[in-house]
Amino acid sequence: MLDMDVHPTVQTALHDTKPVVALESTIITHGMPFPQNLEIAQNVEATVKENGATPATIAVLDGRLKIGLSTNELEALAQSKDAAKLSRADLAVCLAEGKTGATTVAATMIAAHLAGIEVFATGGIGGVHRHAEKTFDISADLQELAQTPLSVIAAGPKAILDIPKTLEVLESLGVPVISYGQDHLPAFWSRSSGLRSPLRMNEVTGIARAHLMRQSLGIAGGQLIANPIPRHAEIPIEEIEPFIAQALEAALEQEISAKEVTPFLLSRLFDLTQGRSLQANKALVLNNAALGAKIAGAICAQK
Ligand code: PSU
Ligand code: MN
């Protein structure tokens, strides 16, 4: 019943067991403003290629599941104002109704896995929101990491979340959280969350080995690689925290809930930091794309 449109470059790479890196599209439609979103999405694809892998940006366009977008499709998606935000809960309905939507981390993992892709690079994952004990707002991304076998490269949970609770849930779900090259868990715009990372790995080859080992053990789910933002682009946690507090207050006042919470907070932070949050976002997502390509390459080499 499902028939995916796998871009020819992605199809060839997968057929030849060459490295492929999946990329999400909610970051494009709901995470960044136009036209910077398009420029960044194109740069991310170019970075994956420069690091020896084939990029596959994933989205649903007019009811078709796209694994890899053409130049025109990427442009159209970046400009669209009515693309839905698709997580695990929404994917089938969007496809069944012939609509258009951007995939979150959760939905991108599902689609990438269906296509046979094992590595996925993004900016930040969803997690446990602050005050989740009242709102119950926990991203479906966490459950997805527990069941879909991808290595996901992100810059750590965003500091708009409750990071200690996010770590606890990931631990309960059996998701390895591996910080790349440092002891502390990074927190998206900041290199350190101030919390110790559950795991640390320094080598791409080791990360690839752990990915394949998990498969050999038959353990469901993936691994989360937390890659710290490059030093030059970092916004230290003390600097971003007051802005986060303001953004959270605005969300509460305007009664923002469910899927709107994350996009609302990101857009408020963009305004409050006068665009600095977006520059940081750009640097970290490019950094993750490069690491993702290297991990995908190492996995192919070890197969
Ligand atoms: N990180 C960003 N920008 C984003 C997101 C993460 O820098 O737009 C998106 C991702 O697609 C992630 C989603 O999967 O937010 C999480 O949304 P929620 O908290 O509603 O599950
Ligand atoms: Mn949520």
XYZ file of C-alpha atoms and ligand atoms in Angstrom:
325
model
C 0.000 0.000 0.000
C 2.819 2.364 0.851
C 5.061 3.246 -1.947
C 7.861 5.657 -1.190
C 9.609 8.040 -3.546
C 13.251 7.324 -2.885
C 15.401 9.907 -4.673
C 17.631 8.252 -7.332
C 20.867 9.348 -5.612
C 19.650 7.806 -2.345
C 18.498 4.653 -4.107
C 21.897 4.174 -5.752
C 23.804 4.774 -2.524
C 21.647 2.319 -0.573
C 21.901 -0.276 -3.320
C 25.712 0.024 -3.313
C 25.921 -0.005 0.542
C 27.298 3.538 0.505
C 26.676 5.887 3.459
C 23.361 7.769 3.566
C 22.314 10.338 6.179
C 18.634 11.052 6.778
C 17.636 14.660 7.546
C 14.369 15.872 9.039
C 12.108 18.590 7.652
C 10.247 19.988 10.690
C 13.409 21.925 11.518
C 12.925 23.575 8.078
C 9.193 24.349 8.257
C 8.658 24.863 11.987
C 12.117 25.448 13.431
C 13.523 28.315 11.376
C 12.196 31.290 9.421
C 12.316 31.605 5.620
C 14.675 32.264 3.807
C 17.372 31.221 6.321
C 15.719 27.802 6.651
C 16.244 27.070 2.944
C 19.839 28.236 2.942
C 20.598 26.127 6.010
C 18.809 23.044 4.618
C 20.868 23.321 1.418
C 24.091 23.786 3.398
C 23.296 20.753 5.524
C 22.868 18.599 2.419
C 26.129 19.961 0.986
C 27.953 19.218 4.260
C 26.753 15.607 4.218
C 28.113 15.259 0.683
C 31.446 16.912 1.525
C 31.847 14.320 4.256
C 31.344 11.411 1.911
C 27.661 10.505 2.327
C 24.395 11.013 0.455
C 21.786 13.241 2.137
C 18.131 12.176 2.267
C 15.829 14.928 3.499
C 12.513 13.335 4.458
C 9.015 14.835 4.130
C 5.490 14.070 2.922
C 4.557 16.001 -0.231
C 0.970 15.712 -1.507
C 0.556 12.357 0.165
C 3.855 10.894 -1.092
C 6.530 9.826 1.375
C 9.741 11.381 0.041
C 13.131 9.953 0.965
C 15.383 12.652 -0.475
C 14.011 15.838 -2.036
C 14.794 17.489 -5.363
C 16.045 21.096 -5.371
C 12.565 22.341 -6.288
C 10.847 20.236 -3.651
C 13.173 21.517 -0.937
C 12.551 25.110 -2.021
C 8.798 24.636 -2.058
C 8.776 23.025 1.379
C 10.923 25.786 2.893
C 8.427 28.384 1.642
C 5.235 26.516 2.465
C 3.165 28.005 5.265
C 0.697 25.182 5.691
C 2.884 22.079 5.957
C 1.734 20.016 8.938
C 4.144 18.952 11.676
C 4.185 15.165 11.496
C 5.182 12.934 14.367
C 4.474 9.185 14.757
C 0.794 9.932 15.434
C 0.214 11.985 12.287
C 2.195 10.283 9.549
C -0.384 7.754 8.306
C -3.266 10.242 8.286
C -1.240 12.780 6.278
C -0.322 10.110 3.705
C -3.866 8.751 3.559
C -5.307 12.206 2.946
C -2.785 13.193 0.286
C -1.534 16.154 2.301
C 1.855 17.779 2.845
C 3.825 17.712 6.055
C 7.282 17.962 7.544
C 8.624 15.086 9.611
C 9.827 15.490 13.195
C 12.643 13.404 14.635
C 10.162 10.600 15.421
C 8.545 10.502 11.974
C 11.882 10.904 10.186
C 13.235 7.891 12.083
C 10.243 5.790 11.023
C 10.596 6.772 7.358
C 14.390 6.452 7.293
C 14.208 2.977 8.796
C 11.598 1.899 6.223
C 13.981 3.040 3.496
C 16.933 1.176 5.016
C 18.817 4.237 6.303
C 20.648 3.815 9.640
C 21.947 7.284 10.463
C 20.040 10.531 10.954
C 21.410 13.977 11.730
C 19.362 16.827 13.154
C 19.623 19.868 15.438
C 17.996 18.954 18.708
C 15.598 16.229 19.772
C 12.290 16.727 21.529
C 12.181 15.726 25.194
C 10.465 16.207 28.513
C 9.192 19.770 28.766
C 9.598 21.815 31.919
C 6.568 21.336 34.203
C 5.788 18.047 32.456
C 4.515 16.847 35.834
C 1.571 19.189 35.192
C 1.302 19.252 31.399
C 2.420 15.667 30.614
C 4.256 17.167 27.606
C 6.852 14.578 26.622
C 7.966 14.407 22.998
C 7.228 11.271 21.003
C 10.879 11.489 19.895
C 11.935 9.722 23.100
C 9.681 6.693 22.531
C 10.886 6.535 18.955
C 14.521 6.381 20.007
C 13.518 3.425 22.168
C 12.087 1.437 19.293
C 13.562 2.434 15.932
C 17.167 1.366 15.295
C 18.887 4.518 14.075
C 21.923 6.396 15.277
C 20.624 9.933 15.759
C 23.104 12.793 15.920
C 21.839 15.881 17.756
C 23.389 18.683 19.777
C 21.718 17.446 22.940
C 18.304 18.331 24.339
C 17.353 21.976 24.003
C 17.609 23.953 27.203
C 13.923 24.914 26.785
C 13.285 21.376 28.053
C 13.774 19.819 31.463
C 17.115 18.185 30.699
C 17.453 16.045 33.858
C 13.959 14.606 33.324
C 14.722 14.012 29.649
C 17.813 12.032 30.646
C 15.829 9.998 33.184
C 13.223 9.059 30.582
C 15.887 8.110 28.045
C 17.508 5.921 30.659
C 14.190 4.244 31.518
C 13.570 3.603 27.844
C 17.002 2.060 27.384
C 18.330 4.674 24.976
C 22.103 5.145 25.101
C 23.010 8.831 25.331
C 26.566 9.160 24.075
C 28.311 12.509 24.248
C 30.928 12.916 21.567
C 34.358 13.825 22.903
C 33.351 15.267 26.274
C 32.149 14.189 29.726
C 29.274 16.655 29.943
C 26.014 16.379 28.096
C 25.730 19.262 25.630
C 22.544 21.343 25.646
C 21.928 22.502 22.090
C 23.009 26.176 22.076
C 25.452 25.489 24.911
C 28.385 23.071 24.937
C 27.541 21.918 28.425
C 24.267 21.345 30.235
C 26.179 21.133 33.487
C 25.132 17.474 33.716
C 27.389 14.487 33.311
C 26.661 12.491 30.189
C 25.612 8.874 30.790
C 28.140 7.746 28.150
C 31.063 9.261 26.295
C 32.760 8.165 23.080
C 35.645 9.880 21.310
C 35.890 7.938 18.071
C 33.551 7.641 15.123
C 34.641 4.040 14.567
C 33.603 3.148 18.121
C 30.198 4.771 17.662
C 29.701 2.741 14.471
C 30.757 -0.425 16.303
C 28.260 0.251 19.099
C 25.524 0.812 16.497
C 26.191 -2.568 14.890
C 26.673 -4.282 18.265
C 23.213 -3.170 19.365
C 21.792 -4.820 16.251
C 23.746 -8.025 16.905
C 22.395 -8.119 20.446
C 18.867 -7.732 19.104
C 18.175 -4.707 21.285
C 15.383 -2.590 19.830
C 15.812 1.120 19.356
C 18.610 3.446 18.468
C 21.394 5.429 20.047
C 21.525 9.158 20.613
C 24.830 10.846 19.846
C 25.072 14.227 21.576
C 27.507 16.365 19.611
C 28.483 19.674 21.253
C 27.961 22.874 19.259
C 31.216 24.355 17.862
C 32.849 26.704 20.361
C 32.660 29.812 18.146
C 28.863 29.586 17.847
C 27.965 28.626 21.409
C 25.591 30.646 23.593
C 26.510 29.771 27.200
C 23.634 28.521 29.309
C 23.730 31.534 31.673
C 23.211 33.809 28.681
C 20.350 31.946 27.045
C 18.515 31.019 30.269
C 16.847 34.432 30.902
C 15.527 34.411 27.323
C 14.223 30.864 27.772
C 12.436 31.949 30.943
C 10.781 34.818 29.025
C 9.775 32.534 26.148
C 8.292 29.983 28.555
C 6.326 32.710 30.322
C 4.896 33.913 27.009
C 3.898 30.336 26.121
C 2.090 29.995 29.429
C 0.306 33.344 29.042
C -0.835 32.535 25.509
C -1.866 29.007 26.525
C 0.305 27.367 23.862
C 0.011 23.586 24.021
C 0.754 20.272 22.280
C 2.569 20.488 18.931
C 2.764 24.275 18.998
C 4.981 24.440 22.090
C 8.375 23.722 20.498
C 7.911 25.916 17.365
C 6.542 28.746 19.543
C 9.511 28.681 21.920
C 12.047 28.512 19.071
C 10.514 31.462 17.300
C 10.331 33.533 20.530
C 13.982 32.772 21.189
C 14.904 33.852 17.687
C 13.299 37.242 18.389
C 14.618 37.571 21.943
C 18.214 36.788 20.945
C 17.918 38.946 17.819
C 18.701 36.042 15.562
C 21.687 34.771 17.512
C 19.854 31.547 18.402
C 19.425 30.864 14.682
C 23.128 31.377 13.945
C 23.926 28.899 16.696
C 21.308 26.510 15.337
C 22.909 26.697 11.905
C 26.408 25.957 13.212
C 25.296 22.994 15.286
C 23.186 21.369 12.604
C 26.061 21.583 10.091
C 28.385 20.103 12.702
C 25.922 17.237 13.256
C 25.551 16.623 9.524
C 29.321 16.251 9.186
C 29.538 13.837 12.133
C 26.524 11.887 10.846
C 28.182 11.423 7.465
C 31.355 10.126 9.131
C 29.406 7.709 11.359
C 27.415 6.455 8.349
C 30.704 5.940 6.509
C 32.192 4.001 9.415
C 29.087 1.784 9.683
C 29.318 0.927 5.962
C 33.039 0.205 6.303
C 32.443 -2.201 9.212
C 29.640 -4.142 7.544
N 15.123 21.127 17.113
C 15.216 22.314 16.471
N 14.177 22.724 15.758
C 13.043 21.984 15.630
C 12.948 20.734 16.300
C 14.012 20.353 17.038
O 16.217 22.985 16.544
O 12.122 22.428 14.947
C 11.728 19.895 16.078
C 12.178 18.454 15.724
O 11.517 18.081 14.541
C 11.691 17.635 16.886
C 10.466 18.392 17.267
O 11.432 16.297 16.547
O 10.889 19.748 17.191
C 9.955 18.040 18.636
O 8.678 18.545 18.765
P 7.780 18.088 20.006
O 8.463 18.668 21.195
O 6.436 18.700 19.731
O 7.741 16.588 19.988
Mn 4.975 17.960 22.968
